[in-house]
Short mmCIF file of C-alpha atoms and ligand atoms in Angstrom, two decimals:
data_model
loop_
_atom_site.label_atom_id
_atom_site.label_comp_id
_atom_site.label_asym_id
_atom_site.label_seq_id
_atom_site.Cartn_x
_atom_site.Cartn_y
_atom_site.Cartn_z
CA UNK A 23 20.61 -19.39 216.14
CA UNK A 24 20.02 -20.66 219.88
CA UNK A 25 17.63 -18.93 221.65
CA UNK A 26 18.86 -19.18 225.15
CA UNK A 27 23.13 -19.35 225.66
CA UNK A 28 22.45 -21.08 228.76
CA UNK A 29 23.84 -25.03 228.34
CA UNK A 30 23.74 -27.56 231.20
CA UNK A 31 26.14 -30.06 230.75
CA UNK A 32 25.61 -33.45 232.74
CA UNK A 33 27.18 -36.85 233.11
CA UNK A 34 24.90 -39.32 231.92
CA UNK A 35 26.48 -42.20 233.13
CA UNK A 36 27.78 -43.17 236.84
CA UNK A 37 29.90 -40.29 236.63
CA UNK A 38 33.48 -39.44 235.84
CA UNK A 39 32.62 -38.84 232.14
CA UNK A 40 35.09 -36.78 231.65
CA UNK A 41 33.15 -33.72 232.44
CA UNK A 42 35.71 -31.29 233.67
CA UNK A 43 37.73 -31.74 230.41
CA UNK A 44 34.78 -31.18 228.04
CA UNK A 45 33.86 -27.83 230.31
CA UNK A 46 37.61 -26.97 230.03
CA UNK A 47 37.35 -27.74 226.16
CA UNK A 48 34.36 -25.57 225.71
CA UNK A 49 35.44 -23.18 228.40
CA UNK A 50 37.07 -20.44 225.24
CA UNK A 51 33.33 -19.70 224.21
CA UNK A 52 31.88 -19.61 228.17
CA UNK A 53 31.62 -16.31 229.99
CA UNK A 54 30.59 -17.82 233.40
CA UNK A 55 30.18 -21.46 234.57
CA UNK A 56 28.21 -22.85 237.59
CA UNK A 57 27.83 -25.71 239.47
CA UNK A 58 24.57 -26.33 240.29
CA UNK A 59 24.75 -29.48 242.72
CA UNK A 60 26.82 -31.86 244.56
CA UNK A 61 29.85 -31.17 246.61
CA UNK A 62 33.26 -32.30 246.89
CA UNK A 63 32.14 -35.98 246.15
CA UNK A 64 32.93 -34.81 242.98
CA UNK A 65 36.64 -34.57 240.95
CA UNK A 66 36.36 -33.07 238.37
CA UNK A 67 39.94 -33.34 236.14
CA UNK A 68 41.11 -30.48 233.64
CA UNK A 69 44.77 -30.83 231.83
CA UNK A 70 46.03 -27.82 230.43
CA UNK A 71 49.70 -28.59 228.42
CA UNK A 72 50.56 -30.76 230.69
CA UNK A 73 49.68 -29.40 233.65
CA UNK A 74 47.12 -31.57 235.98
CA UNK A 75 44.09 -29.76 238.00
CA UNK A 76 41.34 -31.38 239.95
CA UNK A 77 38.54 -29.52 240.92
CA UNK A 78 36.13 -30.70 243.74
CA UNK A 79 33.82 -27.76 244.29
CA UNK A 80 35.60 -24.89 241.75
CA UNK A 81 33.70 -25.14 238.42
CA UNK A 82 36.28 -26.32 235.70
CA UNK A 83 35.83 -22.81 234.21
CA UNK A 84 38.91 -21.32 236.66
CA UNK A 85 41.67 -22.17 234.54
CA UNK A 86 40.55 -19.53 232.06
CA UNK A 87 41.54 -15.99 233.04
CA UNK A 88 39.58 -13.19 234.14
CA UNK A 89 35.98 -15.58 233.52
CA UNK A 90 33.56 -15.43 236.19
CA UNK A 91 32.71 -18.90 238.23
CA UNK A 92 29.84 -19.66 240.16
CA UNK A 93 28.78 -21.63 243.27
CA UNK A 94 24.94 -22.11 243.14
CA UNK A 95 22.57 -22.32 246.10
CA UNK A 96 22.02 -26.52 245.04
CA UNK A 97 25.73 -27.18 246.00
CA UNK A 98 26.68 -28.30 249.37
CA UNK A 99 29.79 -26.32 250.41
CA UNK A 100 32.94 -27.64 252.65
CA UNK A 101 33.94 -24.28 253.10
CA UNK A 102 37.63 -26.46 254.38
CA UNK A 103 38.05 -28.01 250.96
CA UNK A 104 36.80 -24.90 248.90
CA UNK A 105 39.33 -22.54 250.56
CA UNK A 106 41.92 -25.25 250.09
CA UNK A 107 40.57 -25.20 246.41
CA UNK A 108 41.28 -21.67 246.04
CA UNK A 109 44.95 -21.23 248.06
CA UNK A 110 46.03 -23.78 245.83
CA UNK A 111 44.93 -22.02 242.65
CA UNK A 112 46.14 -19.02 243.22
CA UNK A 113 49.65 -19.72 244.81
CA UNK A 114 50.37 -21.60 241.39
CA UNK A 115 50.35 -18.02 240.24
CA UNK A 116 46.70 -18.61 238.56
CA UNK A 117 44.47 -15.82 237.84
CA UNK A 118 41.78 -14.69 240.16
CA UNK A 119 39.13 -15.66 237.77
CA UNK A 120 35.44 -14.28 239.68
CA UNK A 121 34.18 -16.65 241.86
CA UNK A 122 30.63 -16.00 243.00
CA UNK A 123 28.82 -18.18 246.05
CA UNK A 124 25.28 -18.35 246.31
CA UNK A 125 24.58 -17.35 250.28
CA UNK A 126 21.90 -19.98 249.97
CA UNK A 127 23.94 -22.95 249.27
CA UNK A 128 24.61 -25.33 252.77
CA UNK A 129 27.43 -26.04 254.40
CA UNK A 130 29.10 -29.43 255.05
CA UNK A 131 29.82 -29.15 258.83
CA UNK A 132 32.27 -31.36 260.28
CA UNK A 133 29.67 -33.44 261.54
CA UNK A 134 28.42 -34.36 258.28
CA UNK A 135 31.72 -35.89 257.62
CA UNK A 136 31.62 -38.19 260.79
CA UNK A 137 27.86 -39.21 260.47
CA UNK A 138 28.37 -39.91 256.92
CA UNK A 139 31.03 -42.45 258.04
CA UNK A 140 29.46 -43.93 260.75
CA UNK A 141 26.14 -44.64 258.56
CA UNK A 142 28.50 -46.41 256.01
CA UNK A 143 30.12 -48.15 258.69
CA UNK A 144 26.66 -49.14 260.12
CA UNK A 145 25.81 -50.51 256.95
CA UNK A 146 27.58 -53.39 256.96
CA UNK A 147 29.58 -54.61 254.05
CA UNK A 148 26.81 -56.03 252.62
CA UNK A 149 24.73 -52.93 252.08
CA UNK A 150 27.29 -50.44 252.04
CA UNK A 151 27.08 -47.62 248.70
CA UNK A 152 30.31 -47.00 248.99
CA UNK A 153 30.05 -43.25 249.84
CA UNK A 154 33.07 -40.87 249.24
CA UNK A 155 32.30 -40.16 252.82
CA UNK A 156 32.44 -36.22 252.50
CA UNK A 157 29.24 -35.65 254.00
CA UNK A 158 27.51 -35.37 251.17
CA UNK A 159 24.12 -37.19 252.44
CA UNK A 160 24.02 -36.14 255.83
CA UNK A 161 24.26 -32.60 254.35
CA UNK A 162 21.83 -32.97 251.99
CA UNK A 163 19.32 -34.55 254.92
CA UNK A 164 19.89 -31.74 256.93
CA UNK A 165 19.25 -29.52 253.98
CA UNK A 166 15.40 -31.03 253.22
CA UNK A 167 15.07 -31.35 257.12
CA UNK A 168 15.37 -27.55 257.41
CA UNK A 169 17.82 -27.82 259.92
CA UNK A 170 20.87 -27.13 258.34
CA UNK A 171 23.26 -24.36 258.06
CA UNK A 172 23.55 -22.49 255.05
CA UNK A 173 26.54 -20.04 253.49
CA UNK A 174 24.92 -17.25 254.86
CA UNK A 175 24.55 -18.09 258.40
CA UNK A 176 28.16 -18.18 258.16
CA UNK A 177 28.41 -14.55 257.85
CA UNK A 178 26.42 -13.41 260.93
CA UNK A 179 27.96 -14.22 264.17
CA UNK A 180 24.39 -14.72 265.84
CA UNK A 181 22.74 -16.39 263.44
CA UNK A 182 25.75 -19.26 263.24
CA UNK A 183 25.74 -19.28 267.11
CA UNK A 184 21.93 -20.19 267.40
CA UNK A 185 21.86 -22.35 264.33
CA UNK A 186 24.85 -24.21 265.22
CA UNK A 187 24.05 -24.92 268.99
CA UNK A 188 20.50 -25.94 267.78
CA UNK A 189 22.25 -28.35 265.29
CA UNK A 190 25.31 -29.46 267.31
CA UNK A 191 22.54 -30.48 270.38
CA UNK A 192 20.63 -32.90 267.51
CA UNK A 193 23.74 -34.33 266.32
CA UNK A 194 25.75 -34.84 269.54
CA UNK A 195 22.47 -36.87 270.88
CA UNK A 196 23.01 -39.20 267.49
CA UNK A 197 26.64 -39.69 268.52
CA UNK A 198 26.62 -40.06 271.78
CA UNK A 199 23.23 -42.42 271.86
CA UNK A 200 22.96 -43.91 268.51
CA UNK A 201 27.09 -44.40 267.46
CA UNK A 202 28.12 -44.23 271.29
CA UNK A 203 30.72 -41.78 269.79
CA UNK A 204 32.29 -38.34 272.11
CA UNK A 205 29.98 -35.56 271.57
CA UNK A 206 31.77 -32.30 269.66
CA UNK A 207 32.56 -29.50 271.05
CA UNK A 208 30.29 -26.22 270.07
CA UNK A 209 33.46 -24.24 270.16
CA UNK A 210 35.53 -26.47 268.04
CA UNK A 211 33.20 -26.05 265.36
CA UNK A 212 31.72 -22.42 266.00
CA UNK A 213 35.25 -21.05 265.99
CA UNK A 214 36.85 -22.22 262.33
CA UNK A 215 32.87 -21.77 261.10
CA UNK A 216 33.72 -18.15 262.14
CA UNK A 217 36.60 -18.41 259.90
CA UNK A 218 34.88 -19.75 257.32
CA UNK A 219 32.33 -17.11 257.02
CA UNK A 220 35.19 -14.69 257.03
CA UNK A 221 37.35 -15.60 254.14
CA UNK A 222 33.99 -16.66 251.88
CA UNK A 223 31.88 -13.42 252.93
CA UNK A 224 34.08 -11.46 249.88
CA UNK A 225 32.64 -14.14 247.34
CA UNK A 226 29.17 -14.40 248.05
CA UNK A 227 26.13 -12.90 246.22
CA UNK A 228 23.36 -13.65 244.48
CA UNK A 229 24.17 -16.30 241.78
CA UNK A 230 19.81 -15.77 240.16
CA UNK A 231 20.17 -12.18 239.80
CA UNK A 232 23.84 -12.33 238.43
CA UNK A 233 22.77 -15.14 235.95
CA UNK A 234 19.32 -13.59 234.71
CA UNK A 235 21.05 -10.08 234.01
CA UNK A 236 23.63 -12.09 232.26
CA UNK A 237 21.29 -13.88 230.53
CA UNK A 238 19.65 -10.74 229.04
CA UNK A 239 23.22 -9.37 228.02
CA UNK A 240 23.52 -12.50 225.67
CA UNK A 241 26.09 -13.68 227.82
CA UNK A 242 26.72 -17.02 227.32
CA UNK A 243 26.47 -19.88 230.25
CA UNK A 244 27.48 -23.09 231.10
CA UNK A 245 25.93 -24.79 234.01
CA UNK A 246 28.34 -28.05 234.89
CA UNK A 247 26.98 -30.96 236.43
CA UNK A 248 28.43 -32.93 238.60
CA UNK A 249 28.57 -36.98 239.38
CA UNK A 250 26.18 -38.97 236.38
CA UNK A 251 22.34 -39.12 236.01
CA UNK A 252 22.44 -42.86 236.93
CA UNK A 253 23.40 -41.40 240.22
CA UNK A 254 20.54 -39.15 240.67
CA UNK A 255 18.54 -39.39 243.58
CA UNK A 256 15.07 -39.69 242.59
CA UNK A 257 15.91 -41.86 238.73
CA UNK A 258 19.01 -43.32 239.54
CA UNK A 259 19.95 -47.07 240.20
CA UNK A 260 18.40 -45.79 243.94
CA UNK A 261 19.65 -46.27 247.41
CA UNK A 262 22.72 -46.66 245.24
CA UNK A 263 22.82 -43.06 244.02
CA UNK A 264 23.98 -40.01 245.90
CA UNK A 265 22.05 -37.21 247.40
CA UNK A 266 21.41 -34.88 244.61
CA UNK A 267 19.46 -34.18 241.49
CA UNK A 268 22.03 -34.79 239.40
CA UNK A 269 20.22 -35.05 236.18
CA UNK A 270 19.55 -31.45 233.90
CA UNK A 271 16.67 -31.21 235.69
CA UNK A 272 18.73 -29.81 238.73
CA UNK A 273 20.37 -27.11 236.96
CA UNK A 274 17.07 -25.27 237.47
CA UNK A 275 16.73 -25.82 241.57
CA UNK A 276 20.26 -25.62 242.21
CA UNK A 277 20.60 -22.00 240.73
CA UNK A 278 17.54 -20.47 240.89
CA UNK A 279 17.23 -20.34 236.58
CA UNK A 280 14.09 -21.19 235.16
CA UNK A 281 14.00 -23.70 232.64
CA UNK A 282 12.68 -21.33 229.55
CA UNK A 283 15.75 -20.29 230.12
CA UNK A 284 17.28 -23.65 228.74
CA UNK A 285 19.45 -23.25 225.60
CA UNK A 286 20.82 -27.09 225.04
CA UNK A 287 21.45 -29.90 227.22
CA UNK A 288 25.04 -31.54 227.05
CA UNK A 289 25.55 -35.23 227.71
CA UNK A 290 28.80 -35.67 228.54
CA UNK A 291 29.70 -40.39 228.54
CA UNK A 292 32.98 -42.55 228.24
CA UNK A 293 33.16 -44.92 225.39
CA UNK A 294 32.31 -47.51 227.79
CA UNK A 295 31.41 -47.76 231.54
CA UNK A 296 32.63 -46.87 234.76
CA UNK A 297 31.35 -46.42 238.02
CA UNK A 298 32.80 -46.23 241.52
CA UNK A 299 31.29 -47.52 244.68
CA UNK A 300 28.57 -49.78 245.05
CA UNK A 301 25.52 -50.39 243.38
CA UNK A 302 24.70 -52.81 239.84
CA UNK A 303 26.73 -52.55 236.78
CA UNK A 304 25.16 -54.59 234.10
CA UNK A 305 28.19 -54.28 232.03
CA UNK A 306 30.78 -55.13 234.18
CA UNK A 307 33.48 -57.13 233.76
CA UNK A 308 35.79 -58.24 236.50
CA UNK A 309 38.52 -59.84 234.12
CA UNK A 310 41.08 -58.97 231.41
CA UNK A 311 38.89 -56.22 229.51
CA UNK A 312 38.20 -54.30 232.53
CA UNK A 313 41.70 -54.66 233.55
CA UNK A 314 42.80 -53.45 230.30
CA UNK A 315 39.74 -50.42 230.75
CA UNK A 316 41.16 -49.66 234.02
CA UNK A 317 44.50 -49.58 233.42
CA UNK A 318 44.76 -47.96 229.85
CA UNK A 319 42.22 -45.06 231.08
CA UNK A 320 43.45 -44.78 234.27
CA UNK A 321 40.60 -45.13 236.41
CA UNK A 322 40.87 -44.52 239.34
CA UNK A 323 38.77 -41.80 241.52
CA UNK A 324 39.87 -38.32 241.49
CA UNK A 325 38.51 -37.42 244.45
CA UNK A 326 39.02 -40.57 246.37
CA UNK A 327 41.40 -42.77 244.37
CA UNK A 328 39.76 -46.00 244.23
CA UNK A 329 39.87 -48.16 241.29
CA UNK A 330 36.66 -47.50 239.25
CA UNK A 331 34.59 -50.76 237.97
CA UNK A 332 34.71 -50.96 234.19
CA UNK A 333 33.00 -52.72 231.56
CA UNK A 334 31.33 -52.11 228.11
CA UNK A 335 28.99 -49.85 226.62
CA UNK A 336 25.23 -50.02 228.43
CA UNK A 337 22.71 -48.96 225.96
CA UNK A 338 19.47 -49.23 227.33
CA UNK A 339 21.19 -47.14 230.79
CA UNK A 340 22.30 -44.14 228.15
CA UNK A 341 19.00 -44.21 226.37
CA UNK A 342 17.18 -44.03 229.61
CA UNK A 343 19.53 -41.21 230.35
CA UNK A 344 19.33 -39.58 227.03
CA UNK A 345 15.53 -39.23 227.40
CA UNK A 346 15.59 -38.08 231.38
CA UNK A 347 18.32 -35.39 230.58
CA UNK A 348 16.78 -34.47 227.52
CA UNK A 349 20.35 -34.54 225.76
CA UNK A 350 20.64 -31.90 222.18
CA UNK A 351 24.40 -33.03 222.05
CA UNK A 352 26.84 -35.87 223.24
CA UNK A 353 30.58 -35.53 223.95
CA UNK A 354 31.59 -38.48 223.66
CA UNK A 355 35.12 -39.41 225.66
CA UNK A 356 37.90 -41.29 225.86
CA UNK A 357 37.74 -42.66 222.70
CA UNK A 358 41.44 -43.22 222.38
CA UNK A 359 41.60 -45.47 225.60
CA UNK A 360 39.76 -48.64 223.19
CA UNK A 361 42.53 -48.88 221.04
CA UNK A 362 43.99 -52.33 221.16
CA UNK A 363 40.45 -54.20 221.67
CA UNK A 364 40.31 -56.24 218.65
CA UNK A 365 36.54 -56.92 219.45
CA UNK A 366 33.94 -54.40 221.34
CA UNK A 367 30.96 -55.55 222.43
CA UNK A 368 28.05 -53.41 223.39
CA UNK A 369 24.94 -54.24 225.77
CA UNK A 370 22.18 -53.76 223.83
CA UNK A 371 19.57 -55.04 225.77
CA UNK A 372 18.84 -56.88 229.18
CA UNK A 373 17.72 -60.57 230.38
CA UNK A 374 16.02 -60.74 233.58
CA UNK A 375 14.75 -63.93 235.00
CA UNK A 376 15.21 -65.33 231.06
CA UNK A 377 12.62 -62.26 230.29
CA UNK A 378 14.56 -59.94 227.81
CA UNK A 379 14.21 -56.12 228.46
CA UNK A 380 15.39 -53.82 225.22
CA UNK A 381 14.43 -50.67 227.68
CA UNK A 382 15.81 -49.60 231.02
CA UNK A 383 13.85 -51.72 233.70
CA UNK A 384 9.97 -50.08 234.79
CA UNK A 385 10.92 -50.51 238.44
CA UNK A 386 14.09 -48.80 238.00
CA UNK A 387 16.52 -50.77 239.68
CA UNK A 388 19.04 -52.38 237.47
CA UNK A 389 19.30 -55.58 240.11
CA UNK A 390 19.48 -59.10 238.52
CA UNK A 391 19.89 -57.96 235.24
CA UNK A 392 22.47 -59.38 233.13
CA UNK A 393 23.58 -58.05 229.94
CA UNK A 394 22.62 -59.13 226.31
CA UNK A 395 26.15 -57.96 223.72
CA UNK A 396 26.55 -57.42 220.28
CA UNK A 397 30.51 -56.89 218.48
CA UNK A 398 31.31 -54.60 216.90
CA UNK A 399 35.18 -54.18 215.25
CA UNK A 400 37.88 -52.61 217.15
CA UNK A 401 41.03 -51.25 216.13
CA UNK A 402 44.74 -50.76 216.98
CA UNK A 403 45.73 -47.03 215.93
CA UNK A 404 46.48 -44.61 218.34
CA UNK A 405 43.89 -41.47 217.94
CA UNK A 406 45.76 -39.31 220.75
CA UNK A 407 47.00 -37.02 218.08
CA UNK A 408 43.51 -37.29 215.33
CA UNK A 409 42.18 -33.59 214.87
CA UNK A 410 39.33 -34.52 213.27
CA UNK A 411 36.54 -37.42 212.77
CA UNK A 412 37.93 -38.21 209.33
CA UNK A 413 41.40 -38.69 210.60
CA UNK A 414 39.92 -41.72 212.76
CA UNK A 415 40.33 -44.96 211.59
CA UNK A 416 37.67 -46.63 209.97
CA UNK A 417 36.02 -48.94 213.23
CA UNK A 418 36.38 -46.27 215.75
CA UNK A 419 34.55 -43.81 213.12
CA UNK A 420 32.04 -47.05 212.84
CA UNK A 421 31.35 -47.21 216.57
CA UNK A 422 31.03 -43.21 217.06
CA UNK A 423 28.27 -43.72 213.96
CA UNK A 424 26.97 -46.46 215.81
CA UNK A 425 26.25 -44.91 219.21
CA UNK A 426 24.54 -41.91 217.31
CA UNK A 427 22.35 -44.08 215.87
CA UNK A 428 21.50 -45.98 218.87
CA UNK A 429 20.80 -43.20 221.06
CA UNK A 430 19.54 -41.10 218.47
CA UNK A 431 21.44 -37.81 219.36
CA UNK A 432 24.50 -36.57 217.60
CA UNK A 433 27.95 -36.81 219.13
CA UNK A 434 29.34 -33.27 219.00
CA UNK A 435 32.43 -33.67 220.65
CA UNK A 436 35.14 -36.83 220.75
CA UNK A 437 37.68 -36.80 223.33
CA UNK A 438 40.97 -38.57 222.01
CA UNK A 439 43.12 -37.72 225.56
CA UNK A 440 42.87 -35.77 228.63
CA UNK A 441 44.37 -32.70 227.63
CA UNK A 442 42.27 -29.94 226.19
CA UNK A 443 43.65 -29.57 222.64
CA UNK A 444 43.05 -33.56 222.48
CA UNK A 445 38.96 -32.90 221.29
CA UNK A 446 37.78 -33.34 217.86
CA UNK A 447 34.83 -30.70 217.58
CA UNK A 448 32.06 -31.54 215.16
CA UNK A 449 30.24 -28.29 215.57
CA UNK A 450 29.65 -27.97 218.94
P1 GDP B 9 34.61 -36.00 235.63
O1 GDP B 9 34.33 -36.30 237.06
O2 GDP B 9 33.46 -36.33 234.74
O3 GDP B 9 35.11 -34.61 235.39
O4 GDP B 9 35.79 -36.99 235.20
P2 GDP B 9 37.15 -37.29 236.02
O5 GDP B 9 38.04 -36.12 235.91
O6 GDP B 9 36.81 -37.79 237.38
O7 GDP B 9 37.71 -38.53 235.24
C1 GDP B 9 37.96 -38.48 233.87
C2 GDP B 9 39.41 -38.88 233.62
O8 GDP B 9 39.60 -39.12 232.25
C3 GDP B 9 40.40 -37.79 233.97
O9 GDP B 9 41.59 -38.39 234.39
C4 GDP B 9 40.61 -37.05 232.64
O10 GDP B 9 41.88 -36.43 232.57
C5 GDP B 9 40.52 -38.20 231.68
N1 GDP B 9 39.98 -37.88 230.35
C6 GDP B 9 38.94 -37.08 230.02
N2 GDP B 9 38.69 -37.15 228.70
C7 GDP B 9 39.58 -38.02 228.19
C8 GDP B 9 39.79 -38.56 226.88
O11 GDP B 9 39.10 -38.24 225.91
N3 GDP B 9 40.81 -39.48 226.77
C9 GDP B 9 41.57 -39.88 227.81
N4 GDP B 9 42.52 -40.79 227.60
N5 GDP B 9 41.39 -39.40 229.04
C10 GDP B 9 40.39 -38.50 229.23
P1 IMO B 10 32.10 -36.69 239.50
O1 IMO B 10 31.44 -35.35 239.52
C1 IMO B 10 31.66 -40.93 240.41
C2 IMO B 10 29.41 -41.99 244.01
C3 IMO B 10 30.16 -42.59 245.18
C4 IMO B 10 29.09 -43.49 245.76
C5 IMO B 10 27.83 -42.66 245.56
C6 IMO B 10 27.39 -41.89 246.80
O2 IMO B 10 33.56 -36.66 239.66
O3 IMO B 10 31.63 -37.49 238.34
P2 IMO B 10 28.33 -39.70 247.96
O4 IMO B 10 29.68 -39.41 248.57
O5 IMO B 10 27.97 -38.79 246.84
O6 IMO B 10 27.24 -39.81 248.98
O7 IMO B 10 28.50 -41.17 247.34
O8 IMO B 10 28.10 -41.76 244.51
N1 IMO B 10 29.94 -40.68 243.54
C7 IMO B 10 30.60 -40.53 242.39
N2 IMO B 10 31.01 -41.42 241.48
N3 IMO B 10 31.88 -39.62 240.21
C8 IMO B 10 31.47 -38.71 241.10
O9 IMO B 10 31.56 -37.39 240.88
C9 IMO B 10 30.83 -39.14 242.27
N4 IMO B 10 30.33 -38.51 243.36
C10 IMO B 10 29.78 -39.48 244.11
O10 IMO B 10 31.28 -43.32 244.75
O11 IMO B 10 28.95 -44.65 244.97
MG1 MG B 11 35.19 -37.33 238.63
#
């Protein structure tokens, strides 16, 4: 028996694993899920019989009736998009389930949004990361700069009003002197802020205390990543990255849990590689097989709709990953979306400077590296309808066998299509 029923589940790629599915999947044995970091950068995709749900800041967890959802204090909250989130939920006629907002988690202000495009744009195109552009950094700098605002400064009239001026008279001197932009207004902010803290005050309380006493009621918890540990901002493929700890390791800062409280770690990655935005992709290829990637797994960004890069399966990135997230369990997705490849090749090792490197790079940047393949057989059945790992055809059995042995933890969970009855469960 597990000790703890707390999981944290986390991308351990670039992100887009699939992770809203496999949370949806799981989601019948879950009594409350959390998001522990991130913001609305991420989508996060759930389809239940046929019907299509993106979540940005919602945990994945809503769909299921009467289940409680949480917000934790590491999430940076656009109070805009969440309340969107929430009208649209519920005029579809879907359940309340419980949503619960940490008062400690910050708020994306406006501002955020505008700075966070104007640093892109300052960039240049050469050094652009190809932010989503929701604020997400400029939040998050604000955040560690202790001068941001945070959920609960939303619900005191005062507090927002001295907070906000304070905030609004650093900011407008960026825009005006730095971007040479119109300064904003403190009353078109302070007023819909107002608002803000209004509709969200019903919601908020504290996500620790909530989660510890449901922790000693055997309760049992799912903490949900969001983006991909190679996006993490202190061991990711860095400045390429965004602003959070997006690894396990975050689950404990961004809701206050402490990690004895750990049951297993979840490591949620495609059967190959995507990523979206800039930043090096060993394994990616920019002709017919990420093409056929692309286009047969239909990726493109939920949250922003650009076409993701795609290439093969990067070894030495998901063993790096495996051993940073400390990953019990793999779900491995997206299976189905190889058939057709008569060949796959995996990266199993680097070349840099004709110096070959079987391990993720010491100075942690994958720049310059190319990518050293092996083949492996493909096949050409459809798996969208396979119920279990038997029922798979001989190669794609061979190449699920193949990453376990590679990576040296067992794959749990094999996604053979989006919806949630398309998962083959090997004991999760
Ligand atoms: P997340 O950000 O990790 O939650 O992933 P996204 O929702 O951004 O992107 C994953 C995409 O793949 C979504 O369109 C899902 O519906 C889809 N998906 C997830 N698992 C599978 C799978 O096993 N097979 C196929 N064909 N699609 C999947
Ligand atoms: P989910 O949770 C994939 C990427 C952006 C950009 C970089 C920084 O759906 O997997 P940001 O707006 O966060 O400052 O952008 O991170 N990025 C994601 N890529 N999936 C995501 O989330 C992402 N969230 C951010 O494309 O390269
Ligand atoms: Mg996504």
């Amino acid at each position: 028996m597990r000790k703890n029923k707390v999981d944290v589940l986390i991308g351990a790629q670039w992100g887009d694993e699939g992770k809203g599915k496999v949370v949806d999947a799981m989601g019948a044995d879950v009594d409350i899920f959390v998001r522990y970091q991130g913001g609305a950068n991420a989508g996060h995709t759930v389809i239940v019989e046929g019907r299509k749900v993106v979540f940005h800041l919602l945990p994945s967890g809503m769909l299921y009736p009467g289940k409680l959802c949480m917000i934790g204090n590491g999430v940076v909250l656009d109070p805009e998009q969440l309340l969107k989130e929430m009208d649209d939920l519920y005029s579809k006629g879907q359940d309340r389930a419980r949503l619960v907002i940490s008062p400690h988690a910050h708020v994306v202000m406006p501002y955020h949004k505008t700075l966070d495009r104007l640093e892109e744009a300052a960039r240049g195109k050469g050094n652009r990361i190809g932010t989503t552009g929701l604020g997400i950094g400029p939040c998050y700098v604000d955040k560690f700069a202790r001068c941001g605002l945070r959920v609960t400064d939303l619900l005191d009239a005062d507090c927002l009003r001295e907070s906000l001026m304070a905030a609004l008279e650093e900011k407008n001197h960026l825009l005006t002197r730095l971007y040479g932009e119109k300064p904003i207004p403190f009353d078109e902010v302070y007023e819909p802020a107002r608002e803000w803290g209004r509709a969200l005050e019903p919601y908020v309380d504290s996500v620790t205390d909530l989660l510890y006493k449901a922790l000693e009621e055997g309760k049992n918890i799912l903490l949900e990543g969001a983006q991909g540990a190679m996006l993490d901002v202190d061991h990711g493929t860095y400045p390429y990255i965004t602003s959070s700890s997006t690894s396990s390791a975050g689950a404990f800062t961004g809701t206050g849990m402490a990690p004895h409280a750990l049951g297993r770690v979840l490591g949620v990655m495609k059967a190959y590689t995507t990523r979206v935005g800039e930043g090096p992709l060993p394994t990616e290829d920019q002709g017919e097989t990420g093409e056929f990637l692309r286009e047969r797994g239909g990726e493109f960004g939920a949250t922003t709709g650009r076409p993701r890069r795609c290439g093969w399966l990067d070894i030495p990135a998901l063993n790096y990953s495996m051993r940073l997230n400390g990953v019990d369990a793999i779900a491995l997705t997206k299976l189905d979306v190889m058939t057709g490849l008569n060949k796959i090749q995996v990266c199993t090792a680097y070349e840099r400077g004709g110096v070959r490197l079987s391990r993720y790079p010491a100075d942690g940047s994958l720049r310059d590296v190319s990518p050293v393949y092996e083949a492996l057989p493909g096949w050409e059945e459809d798996l969208s309808s396979c119920k279990t790992f038997e029922s798979l055809p001989e190669a794609a059995q061979h190449y699920v066998n193949w990453i376990e042995k590679q990576l040296g933890v067992p794959v749990k969970l094999i996604g053979v299509g989006g919806e949630r009855s398309q998962t083959i469960n090997r004991g999760l």
